[in-house]
Amino acid sequence: MVYAIILILLILLELAYFRVADRFNIIDKPNLRSSHTSITLRGGGIVFLFGAWLYAAFFGLSYGWFLLGLTLIGLVSFIDDIHSLPDSVRLVIQFAAMFLTFYQFGILNLNDWWMVLIALIVCVGIINAYNFMDGINGITGGYSLAVLAPMIYLNFKDSFIDMPYLYVTALSLLTFCFFNFRKKARCFAGDVGSITIAFILLFALGKLILQTGDLSYIIFIAVYGADSILTICHRIQLHENLGEAHRKHAYQLMANELKIPHVSVSLLYMAVQLVISFGMIFSPLNHYVYLGLTIILLLAAYLLFMKRNYHLHEEYLKSKQFQS
């Protein structure tokens, strides 16, 4: 009954946000990076922040410092969706929010300050990479459910986090997917959505890694990680400005140049991540051996895909230059 009430509240809050977004013209206009062609409401992913607040309201303030960090990063991301903020402002808030999460973890130690600093940089990088991957209908919500599912399974076996936290996160994702995981999305996640859900999932993943001492569980975000890191390497090789908009991610080539429906691409990313994650859980192989093999396979798949299809993106860029 409690979860049913939370789900109803999430739907009502999302619908209320749509009215606000429509009233104040909070919209996403297509640009060079876009894989859509029509104006759509932006910021629907604020439902993830609503979900975290409802979790605290119904189940208690178990993770107060984390929730404070999430609220800071969520509100700043929402402001950035409405009016673009300097990168420096967003990064300062992201580091501050992650610092609060580390305090929640209880891992801040002056003797290991350099490890904490590296971890902060890596975690903020993961959050922004997650944001970069938000570009087609369904991918943020669907892929996040694929990341969440194995953690729910493992939490049944060996509790590492409050289970209602995972359940309420799943409900917020399902609410968002109802409006976004479709051929014509009612809304997009916006930075507030992709940044906050990355923060929420990273908190759960961090709890799992800290309790088990097994860093290989980072494999739960391996597909996003491979696409993000390899695309950055590719753009560096092309001497591109990493701060400029682009659509060179593998999922973008699938949706744009290969004309694969957005929903199909999102389902593919979900399926591959689920197979990889549960494959490690049930595989007799050592986790780090499995992680290494997975990285090699993803690298090979990415390189083969780009070798076969990247020329289509080059043709697209030439056509844009010709039109201008």
CSV table of C-alpha atoms in Angstrom, one decimal:
chain,number,residue,atom,x,y,z
A,1,MET,CA,0.0,0.0,0.0
A,2,VAL,CA,2.8,2.4,0.8
A,3,TYR,CA,4.5,1.8,-2.5
A,4,ALA,CA,1.2,2.3,-4.3
A,5,ILE,CA,0.7,5.7,-2.6
A,6,ILE,CA,4.3,6.7,-3.5
A,7,LEU,CA,3.7,5.7,-7.2
A,8,ILE,CA,0.5,7.7,-7.3
A,9,LEU,CA,2.2,10.7,-5.8
A,10,LEU,CA,5.1,10.4,-8.3
A,11,ILE,CA,2.7,10.4,-11.2
A,12,LEU,CA,0.8,13.4,-9.8
A,13,LEU,CA,4.0,15.3,-9.2
A,14,GLU,CA,5.2,14.6,-12.7
A,15,LEU,CA,2.0,15.8,-14.2
A,16,ALA,CA,2.1,18.9,-12.0
A,17,TYR,CA,5.6,19.5,-13.3
A,18,PHE,CA,4.5,19.3,-16.9
A,19,ARG,CA,2.0,22.1,-16.2
A,20,VAL,CA,4.8,24.2,-14.7
A,21,ALA,CA,7.2,23.4,-17.5
A,22,ASP,CA,4.6,24.3,-20.1
A,23,ARG,CA,3.7,27.5,-18.3
A,24,PHE,CA,7.3,28.7,-18.1
A,25,ASN,CA,8.4,27.4,-21.4
A,26,ILE,CA,10.9,24.9,-20.0
A,27,ILE,CA,11.5,23.1,-23.3
A,28,ASP,CA,14.2,21.3,-25.2
A,29,LYS,CA,14.9,22.6,-28.7
A,30,PRO,CA,16.7,20.4,-31.3
A,31,ASN,CA,20.3,21.2,-31.9
A,32,LEU,CA,23.4,19.7,-33.5
A,33,ARG,CA,23.7,17.1,-30.7
A,34,SER,CA,20.0,16.2,-30.7
A,35,SER,CA,18.5,13.0,-31.9
A,36,HIS,CA,15.0,14.4,-31.9
A,37,THR,CA,13.4,16.9,-34.3
A,38,SER,CA,10.5,18.4,-32.3
A,39,ILE,CA,10.3,20.7,-29.3
A,40,THR,CA,9.6,18.7,-26.1
A,41,LEU,CA,9.3,19.5,-22.4
A,42,ARG,CA,12.6,19.4,-20.5
A,43,GLY,CA,13.3,18.4,-17.0
A,44,GLY,CA,10.9,15.5,-16.6
A,45,GLY,CA,13.6,13.7,-14.7
A,46,ILE,CA,13.0,15.9,-11.7
A,47,VAL,CA,10.7,13.0,-10.7
A,48,PHE,CA,13.9,11.2,-9.5
A,49,LEU,CA,14.5,13.9,-7.0
A,50,PHE,CA,10.8,13.8,-6.0
A,51,GLY,CA,11.3,10.1,-5.5
A,52,ALA,CA,14.3,10.5,-3.2
A,53,TRP,CA,12.3,13.1,-1.1
A,54,LEU,CA,9.3,10.7,-0.8
A,55,TYR,CA,11.6,7.9,0.2
A,56,ALA,CA,12.9,10.1,3.1
A,57,ALA,CA,9.4,11.2,4.0
A,58,PHE,CA,7.9,7.7,4.2
A,59,PHE,CA,10.9,5.6,5.4
A,60,GLY,CA,13.0,8.1,7.4
A,61,LEU,CA,16.1,10.2,6.9
A,62,SER,CA,18.6,7.3,6.9
A,63,TYR,CA,20.9,8.9,4.4
A,64,GLY,CA,20.6,12.6,5.3
A,65,TRP,CA,24.0,13.8,4.1
A,66,PHE,CA,23.5,12.0,0.8
A,67,LEU,CA,20.0,13.5,0.4
A,68,LEU,CA,21.4,17.0,1.0
A,69,GLY,CA,24.0,16.5,-1.7
A,70,LEU,CA,21.4,15.1,-4.0
A,71,THR,CA,19.1,18.1,-3.4
A,72,LEU,CA,22.0,20.5,-4.1
A,73,ILE,CA,23.0,18.8,-7.3
A,74,GLY,CA,19.4,18.3,-8.4
A,75,LEU,CA,18.4,22.0,-7.9
A,76,VAL,CA,21.5,23.4,-9.6
A,77,SER,CA,21.0,21.0,-12.5
A,78,PHE,CA,17.4,22.1,-12.8
A,79,ILE,CA,18.5,25.8,-12.8
A,80,ASP,CA,21.0,24.8,-15.6
A,81,ASP,CA,18.1,23.3,-17.6
A,82,ILE,CA,16.3,26.6,-17.4
A,83,HIS,CA,19.2,29.0,-17.8
A,84,SER,CA,22.7,27.7,-18.7
A,85,LEU,CA,25.2,28.0,-15.8
A,86,PRO,CA,29.0,28.2,-16.1
A,87,ASP,CA,30.8,24.8,-16.0
A,88,SER,CA,32.7,26.0,-13.0
A,89,VAL,CA,29.5,26.5,-10.9
A,90,ARG,CA,28.1,23.1,-11.8
A,91,LEU,CA,31.4,21.3,-11.1
A,92,VAL,CA,31.8,23.0,-7.7
A,93,ILE,CA,28.3,21.8,-6.7
A,94,GLN,CA,28.9,18.3,-8.0
A,95,PHE,CA,32.1,18.0,-6.1
A,96,ALA,CA,30.4,19.4,-2.9
A,97,ALA,CA,27.5,16.9,-3.3
A,98,MET,CA,29.9,14.0,-3.8
A,99,PHE,CA,31.9,15.1,-0.8
A,100,LEU,CA,28.7,15.0,1.3
A,101,THR,CA,28.1,11.5,0.0
A,102,PHE,CA,31.6,10.4,0.9
A,103,TYR,CA,30.9,11.8,4.4
A,104,GLN,CA,27.7,9.7,4.4
A,105,PHE,CA,29.8,6.6,3.5
A,106,GLY,CA,32.2,7.4,6.4
A,107,ILE,CA,35.3,7.2,4.2
A,108,LEU,CA,36.8,10.6,4.6
A,109,ASN,CA,40.2,10.1,6.0
A,110,LEU,CA,43.0,12.7,6.1
A,111,ASN,CA,45.6,9.9,5.9
A,112,ASP,CA,44.1,8.7,2.6
A,113,TRP,CA,43.3,12.2,1.2
A,114,TRP,CA,44.8,11.4,-2.2
A,115,MET,CA,42.6,8.3,-2.6
A,116,VAL,CA,39.5,10.4,-1.6
A,117,LEU,CA,40.5,13.0,-4.2
A,118,ILE,CA,40.9,10.4,-7.0
A,119,ALA,CA,37.6,8.9,-6.0
A,120,LEU,CA,35.9,12.3,-6.1
A,121,ILE,CA,37.2,13.0,-9.6
A,122,VAL,CA,36.2,9.6,-10.9
A,123,CYS,CA,32.7,9.8,-9.4
A,124,VAL,CA,32.0,13.3,-10.7
A,125,GLY,CA,33.3,12.0,-14.1
A,126,ILE,CA,30.8,9.1,-14.0
A,127,ILE,CA,27.9,11.5,-13.2
A,128,ASN,CA,28.8,13.7,-16.2
A,129,ALA,CA,29.3,10.7,-18.5
A,130,TYR,CA,25.8,9.5,-17.5
A,131,ASN,CA,24.5,12.9,-18.5
A,132,PHE,CA,26.3,12.8,-21.8
A,133,MET,CA,24.5,9.5,-22.6
A,134,ASP,CA,21.1,11.1,-22.3
A,135,GLY,CA,20.2,11.7,-25.9
A,136,ILE,CA,17.4,9.4,-27.1
A,137,ASN,CA,14.0,8.4,-25.9
A,138,GLY,CA,14.1,5.8,-23.1
A,139,ILE,CA,17.8,5.4,-22.7
A,140,THR,CA,18.2,7.2,-19.4
A,141,GLY,CA,15.2,5.6,-17.7
A,142,GLY,CA,15.6,2.2,-19.3
A,143,TYR,CA,19.3,1.8,-18.8
A,144,SER,CA,19.0,3.0,-15.2
A,145,LEU,CA,16.5,0.2,-14.5
A,146,ALA,CA,19.0,-2.2,-16.0
A,147,VAL,CA,21.6,-0.9,-13.6
A,148,LEU,CA,19.2,-1.0,-10.6
A,149,ALA,CA,17.9,-4.6,-11.2
A,150,PRO,CA,21.1,-6.5,-10.3
A,151,MET,CA,21.5,-4.4,-7.2
A,152,ILE,CA,18.0,-5.2,-6.1
A,153,TYR,CA,18.8,-8.9,-6.6
A,154,LEU,CA,22.1,-8.7,-4.6
A,155,ASN,CA,20.4,-6.7,-1.9
A,156,PHE,CA,18.0,-9.7,-1.3
A,157,LYS,CA,21.0,-12.0,-0.8
A,158,ASP,CA,23.3,-9.7,1.3
A,159,SER,CA,21.7,-6.4,2.3
A,160,PHE,CA,24.0,-3.5,1.6
A,161,ILE,CA,21.4,-0.7,1.5
A,162,ASP,CA,17.9,0.0,2.7
A,163,MET,CA,15.6,-1.9,0.2
A,164,PRO,CA,12.9,0.7,0.1
A,165,TYR,CA,15.6,3.1,-1.3
A,166,LEU,CA,15.9,0.8,-4.3
A,167,TYR,CA,12.2,0.2,-4.7
A,168,VAL,CA,11.3,3.9,-4.6
A,169,THR,CA,14.0,4.6,-7.1
A,170,ALA,CA,12.5,1.9,-9.4
A,171,LEU,CA,9.1,3.5,-9.0
A,172,SER,CA,10.5,6.9,-10.0
A,173,LEU,CA,12.2,5.4,-13.0
A,174,LEU,CA,9.0,3.6,-14.1
A,175,THR,CA,7.1,6.8,-13.8
A,176,PHE,CA,9.6,8.6,-16.0
A,177,CYS,CA,9.7,5.8,-18.5
A,178,PHE,CA,5.9,5.9,-18.9
A,179,PHE,CA,6.3,9.5,-20.3
A,180,ASN,CA,9.7,9.1,-22.0
A,181,PHE,CA,10.2,5.5,-23.1
A,182,ARG,CA,8.1,5.8,-26.2
A,183,LYS,CA,8.3,6.7,-29.9
A,184,LYS,CA,7.2,10.3,-29.2
A,185,ALA,CA,8.3,11.3,-25.7
A,186,ARG,CA,6.1,13.5,-23.6
A,187,CYS,CA,9.2,14.9,-21.8
A,188,PHE,CA,13.0,14.6,-21.7
A,189,ALA,CA,15.0,14.0,-18.5
A,190,GLY,CA,17.1,17.1,-18.7
A,191,ASP,CA,20.3,17.6,-16.7
A,192,VAL,CA,18.2,17.4,-13.5
A,193,GLY,CA,17.1,13.9,-14.5
A,194,SER,CA,20.3,12.4,-15.8
A,195,ILE,CA,22.5,13.9,-13.2
A,196,THR,CA,20.2,13.0,-10.2
A,197,ILE,CA,19.6,9.4,-11.3
A,198,ALA,CA,23.3,8.9,-11.8
A,199,PHE,CA,23.9,10.3,-8.3
A,200,ILE,CA,21.2,8.0,-6.9
A,201,LEU,CA,22.5,4.9,-8.6
A,202,LEU,CA,26.2,5.7,-7.8
A,203,PHE,CA,25.3,6.0,-4.1
A,204,ALA,CA,23.8,2.5,-4.1
A,205,LEU,CA,26.7,1.1,-6.2
A,206,GLY,CA,29.2,2.8,-3.8
A,207,LYS,CA,27.4,1.1,-0.8
A,208,LEU,CA,27.7,-2.3,-2.5
A,209,ILE,CA,31.4,-1.8,-3.4
A,210,LEU,CA,32.3,-0.6,0.1
A,211,GLN,CA,30.4,-3.5,1.9
A,212,THR,CA,31.9,-6.2,-0.4
A,213,GLY,CA,35.3,-4.6,-1.0
A,214,ASP,CA,34.7,-5.7,-4.6
A,215,LEU,CA,35.5,-2.9,-7.1
A,216,SER,CA,34.5,-5.1,-10.0
A,217,TYR,CA,30.8,-4.3,-9.4
A,218,ILE,CA,31.6,-1.1,-11.4
A,219,ILE,CA,30.7,-3.5,-14.3
A,220,PHE,CA,27.0,-2.6,-13.6
A,221,ILE,CA,27.6,0.6,-15.6
A,222,ALA,CA,30.0,-1.0,-18.1
A,223,VAL,CA,28.0,-0.3,-21.3
A,224,TYR,CA,27.6,3.4,-20.6
A,225,GLY,CA,31.2,3.5,-19.4
A,226,ALA,CA,32.6,2.0,-22.6
A,227,ASP,CA,30.5,4.2,-24.9
A,228,SER,CA,31.4,7.4,-23.0
A,229,ILE,CA,35.1,6.8,-22.5
A,230,LEU,CA,35.8,5.5,-26.0
A,231,THR,CA,33.8,8.3,-27.6
A,232,ILE,CA,35.9,10.8,-25.6
A,233,CYS,CA,39.1,9.1,-26.9
A,234,HIS,CA,37.7,9.2,-30.4
A,235,ARG,CA,37.0,12.9,-30.2
A,236,ILE,CA,40.5,13.6,-28.8
A,237,GLN,CA,41.9,11.7,-31.7
A,238,LEU,CA,39.9,13.9,-34.0
A,239,HIS,CA,41.2,17.0,-32.2
A,240,GLU,CA,37.7,18.1,-31.3
A,241,ASN,CA,36.7,20.5,-28.5
A,242,LEU,CA,35.2,18.2,-25.9
A,243,GLY,CA,33.0,21.0,-24.7
A,244,GLU,CA,31.1,21.3,-28.0
A,245,ALA,CA,27.9,19.5,-28.8
A,246,HIS,CA,28.2,16.4,-30.8
A,247,ARG,CA,26.4,13.1,-31.7
A,248,LYS,CA,29.3,10.7,-32.1
A,249,HIS,CA,28.2,8.2,-29.4
A,250,ALA,CA,27.5,4.7,-30.6
A,251,TYR,CA,23.8,5.0,-29.6
A,252,GLN,CA,23.5,8.3,-31.5
A,253,LEU,CA,24.9,6.7,-34.7
A,254,MET,CA,22.4,3.9,-34.3
A,255,ALA,CA,19.5,6.3,-33.8
A,256,ASN,CA,20.5,8.9,-36.3
A,257,GLU,CA,22.6,7.5,-39.1
A,258,LEU,CA,21.3,3.9,-39.0
A,259,LYS,CA,17.7,5.1,-38.4
A,260,ILE,CA,17.1,2.5,-35.7
A,261,PRO,CA,14.1,3.5,-33.6
A,262,HIS,CA,15.1,5.1,-30.3
A,263,VAL,CA,13.1,2.6,-28.2
A,264,SER,CA,15.0,-0.3,-29.9
A,265,VAL,CA,18.4,1.2,-29.3
A,266,SER,CA,17.5,1.8,-25.6
A,267,LEU,CA,16.3,-1.7,-25.3
A,268,LEU,CA,19.5,-3.0,-26.8
A,269,TYR,CA,21.6,-1.0,-24.2
A,270,MET,CA,19.4,-2.3,-21.4
A,271,ALA,CA,19.6,-5.9,-22.6
A,272,VAL,CA,23.4,-5.9,-23.1
A,273,GLN,CA,23.9,-4.3,-19.6
A,274,LEU,CA,21.6,-6.9,-18.0
A,275,VAL,CA,23.4,-9.8,-19.6
A,276,ILE,CA,26.7,-8.5,-18.5
A,277,SER,CA,25.6,-7.7,-14.9
A,278,PHE,CA,23.8,-11.0,-14.2
A,279,GLY,CA,26.5,-12.8,-16.2
A,280,MET,CA,29.0,-11.8,-13.6
A,281,ILE,CA,26.7,-12.6,-10.7
A,282,PHE,CA,26.1,-16.1,-11.9
A,283,SER,CA,29.5,-16.8,-13.6
A,284,PRO,CA,32.0,-19.1,-11.8
A,285,LEU,CA,34.8,-16.8,-13.1
A,286,ASN,CA,36.7,-14.5,-10.8
A,287,HIS,CA,35.0,-11.2,-10.9
A,288,TYR,CA,38.0,-9.3,-12.1
A,289,VAL,CA,38.7,-11.8,-14.8
A,290,TYR,CA,35.1,-11.4,-15.9
A,291,LEU,CA,35.4,-7.6,-15.8
A,292,GLY,CA,38.6,-7.7,-17.9
A,293,LEU,CA,37.0,-9.9,-20.5
A,294,THR,CA,33.9,-7.7,-20.7
A,295,ILE,CA,36.0,-4.6,-21.2
A,296,ILE,CA,37.9,-6.3,-24.1
A,297,LEU,CA,34.6,-7.4,-25.7
A,298,LEU,CA,33.0,-4.0,-25.4
A,299,LEU,CA,36.1,-2.4,-26.8
A,300,ALA,CA,36.1,-4.7,-29.8
A,301,ALA,CA,32.4,-4.2,-30.4
A,302,TYR,CA,32.8,-0.4,-30.3
A,303,LEU,CA,35.7,-0.4,-32.7
A,304,LEU,CA,34.0,-2.7,-35.1
A,305,PHE,CA,30.8,-0.7,-35.0
A,306,MET,CA,32.7,2.6,-35.6
A,307,LYS,CA,34.8,1.1,-38.4
A,308,ARG,CA,31.6,0.0,-40.2
A,309,ASN,CA,29.4,3.0,-39.6
A,310,TYR,CA,31.3,6.1,-38.7
A,311,HIS,CA,31.6,7.2,-42.4
A,312,LEU,CA,27.8,7.8,-42.2
A,313,HIS,CA,28.3,10.4,-39.6
A,314,GLU,CA,31.0,12.1,-41.6
A,315,GLU,CA,28.6,12.2,-44.6
A,316,TYR,CA,26.0,13.8,-42.3
A,317,LEU,CA,28.5,16.5,-41.2
A,318,LYS,CA,29.4,17.3,-44.8
A,319,SER,CA,25.8,17.6,-45.7
A,320,LYS,CA,25.3,20.1,-42.8
A,321,GLN,CA,28.3,22.1,-44.0
A,322,PHE,CA,27.0,22.2,-47.5
A,323,GLN,CA,23.6,23.4,-46.4
A,324,SER,CA,25.1,26.2,-44.3
